Amino acid sequence: MLLAGDAWRQEFDSYERDAWRFEAQPTYTMPNEAENVARFLRGEPMPPTHNERWHERVRGFVASGRTIGRVRVVRETLTDYQRYQFAWGIPGNIAAGEDIRVLDITHDDHGLPLGGTDWWLFDEVRLVHLNYRADGTQINRELRTGDITPYLEWQRTALAHAVPFAEYVKSIE
């Protein structure tokens, strides 16, 4: 079942305990971010309201007793988009309450699925694929049914090999 607009937001917001994302694309091409990515690449300062709506949502999730996190997969050398995320996106997301870890797969992919799909896992029972083109443009969001055991194992593997964002950033400075 494909999820768009309000259906996606309702599906996302209905989680009860934890939401977790496997984020593996080297670049995301999203129209609503294009101007900010360009600003970052030009060396301009980050707007004070950058990603404010997402931060409000994350604070709401956390205030209600729910957790939200992700593992961000990278390979050396970081893409321009990843550098943008690391400078402008991830620190604010963490401050809002997200647990974000980084998994560097430059030397070992740990058997993780690294194709054109990211995914959200909700309450360890609901799975939504985020499908992408090679350029990072999202094709769709797809609520998946069936056995999620492989995803739980991939989550465990990713978390076992990832490091907290702050630790990763120190290692590349």
XYZ file of C-alpha atoms in Angstrom:
173
model
C 0.000 0.000 0.000
C 1.445 3.366 -1.033
C 1.397 6.226 1.464
C 1.358 9.888 0.503
C 0.379 13.183 2.111
C -1.968 12.878 5.069
C -1.989 9.071 4.930
C 1.794 9.030 5.399
C 1.687 11.539 8.241
C -1.097 9.596 9.998
C 0.787 6.317 9.586
C 3.957 7.906 10.935
C 2.354 9.743 13.849
C 0.410 6.668 15.011
C 3.437 4.845 16.368
C 3.164 4.073 20.075
C 6.715 3.414 21.359
C 9.518 3.775 18.876
C 10.195 4.877 15.329
C 13.496 3.997 13.735
C 14.905 4.747 10.301
C 17.570 3.057 8.215
C 18.880 5.974 6.139
C 21.300 4.829 3.446
C 21.078 7.081 0.380
C 24.224 9.154 -0.275
C 22.060 12.042 -1.510
C 18.425 13.013 -1.109
C 16.988 15.240 -3.817
C 14.031 16.923 -2.187
C 12.532 20.107 -3.619
C 11.805 21.559 -0.178
C 15.510 21.295 0.739
C 17.068 22.502 -2.508
C 17.473 26.133 -1.486
C 18.952 25.293 1.905
C 21.412 22.835 0.386
C 22.461 25.549 -2.077
C 22.860 28.040 0.792
C 25.008 25.571 2.700
C 27.193 24.903 -0.334
C 27.658 28.655 -0.838
C 28.866 28.939 2.760
C 25.912 30.987 3.956
C 24.718 30.779 7.581
C 21.970 28.368 8.513
C 18.549 30.059 8.797
C 17.443 30.142 12.458
C 14.194 28.317 11.623
C 15.909 25.523 9.666
C 13.938 22.263 9.970
C 11.760 23.809 12.684
C 8.604 21.842 11.802
C 10.414 18.516 12.106
C 11.985 19.575 15.407
C 8.532 20.439 16.795
C 7.248 17.012 15.782
C 10.239 15.237 17.353
C 9.834 17.194 20.600
C 6.155 16.168 20.607
C 7.017 12.492 20.139
C 9.571 12.614 22.941
C 7.255 14.571 25.268
C 4.622 11.841 24.793
C 7.120 9.180 25.931
C 7.969 7.858 22.480
C 11.450 7.479 21.025
C 12.683 8.269 17.549
C 16.036 7.448 16.022
C 17.961 6.470 12.966
C 21.215 5.119 11.682
C 22.719 7.281 8.933
C 24.850 5.144 6.605
C 27.879 6.825 5.006
C 30.921 5.985 2.918
C 34.060 8.085 2.837
C 34.232 10.703 1.346
C 30.961 12.322 2.434
C 28.749 13.662 -0.341
C 27.804 17.349 -0.400
C 24.359 16.350 0.818
C 25.790 14.371 3.738
C 28.001 17.319 4.686
C 24.866 19.499 4.637
C 23.030 16.992 6.848
C 25.930 16.781 9.271
C 26.245 20.573 9.568
C 22.658 21.807 9.296
C 20.329 18.844 9.835
C 21.488 16.263 12.304
C 22.613 18.526 15.191
C 19.181 20.186 15.407
C 17.415 16.839 15.120
C 19.470 15.497 18.023
C 18.783 18.622 20.092
C 15.063 18.053 19.486
C 15.351 14.498 20.846
C 16.281 12.145 18.004
C 18.892 9.449 18.620
C 21.037 9.601 15.487
C 23.964 7.281 14.930
C 26.343 6.973 11.996
C 27.473 3.771 10.336
C 30.522 4.129 8.095
C 30.474 1.281 5.570
C 33.602 2.332 3.679
C 35.346 -0.931 4.547
C 32.476 -3.254 5.537
C 28.776 -3.140 4.649
C 27.946 -5.724 7.372
C 25.553 -7.467 4.967
C 23.053 -4.609 5.152
C 20.634 -3.852 2.289
C 22.125 -0.832 0.543
C 20.029 -0.446 -2.597
C 17.593 2.328 -3.421
C 15.430 1.774 -0.348
C 15.469 3.272 3.120
C 12.901 2.253 5.684
C 11.102 3.252 8.838
C 10.317 0.618 11.437
C 7.500 1.516 13.839
C 7.085 -0.275 17.164
C 9.064 -3.205 15.721
C 5.897 -4.339 13.903
C 5.146 -1.920 11.056
C 7.492 -1.279 8.164
C 7.459 1.451 5.532
C 9.869 1.374 2.596
C 11.071 4.702 1.240
C 11.947 4.000 -2.392
C 14.424 6.226 -4.275
C 15.818 6.796 -7.737
C 19.597 6.749 -8.151
C 19.705 10.576 -7.909
C 18.078 10.523 -4.447
C 14.583 11.523 -5.579
C 11.947 9.675 -3.598
C 9.667 7.542 -5.765
C 7.152 6.572 -3.071
C 6.500 5.309 0.458
C 5.207 1.779 0.717
C 3.614 0.168 3.772
C 4.938 -3.386 3.754
C 3.288 -6.482 5.102
C 4.758 -9.870 5.806
C 7.711 -11.076 7.814
C 9.808 -8.222 9.197
C 12.374 -10.508 10.842
C 15.131 -9.552 8.333
C 14.545 -5.860 9.096
C 14.804 -6.440 12.833
C 18.113 -8.229 12.234
C 19.365 -5.433 9.950
C 18.373 -2.904 12.597
C 20.281 -4.866 15.245
C 23.324 -5.082 12.958
C 23.236 -1.396 12.062
C 22.938 -0.334 15.698
C 25.713 -2.716 16.767
C 28.182 -1.170 14.300
C 27.060 2.473 14.335
C 28.459 5.157 16.622
C 26.745 8.204 18.112
C 26.792 11.172 15.744
C 29.077 13.277 17.990
C 31.613 10.445 18.168
C 31.642 10.022 14.388
C 32.066 13.747 13.786
C 35.093 13.823 16.122
C 36.646 10.951 14.183
C 36.529 12.872 10.869
C 37.625 16.308 12.121
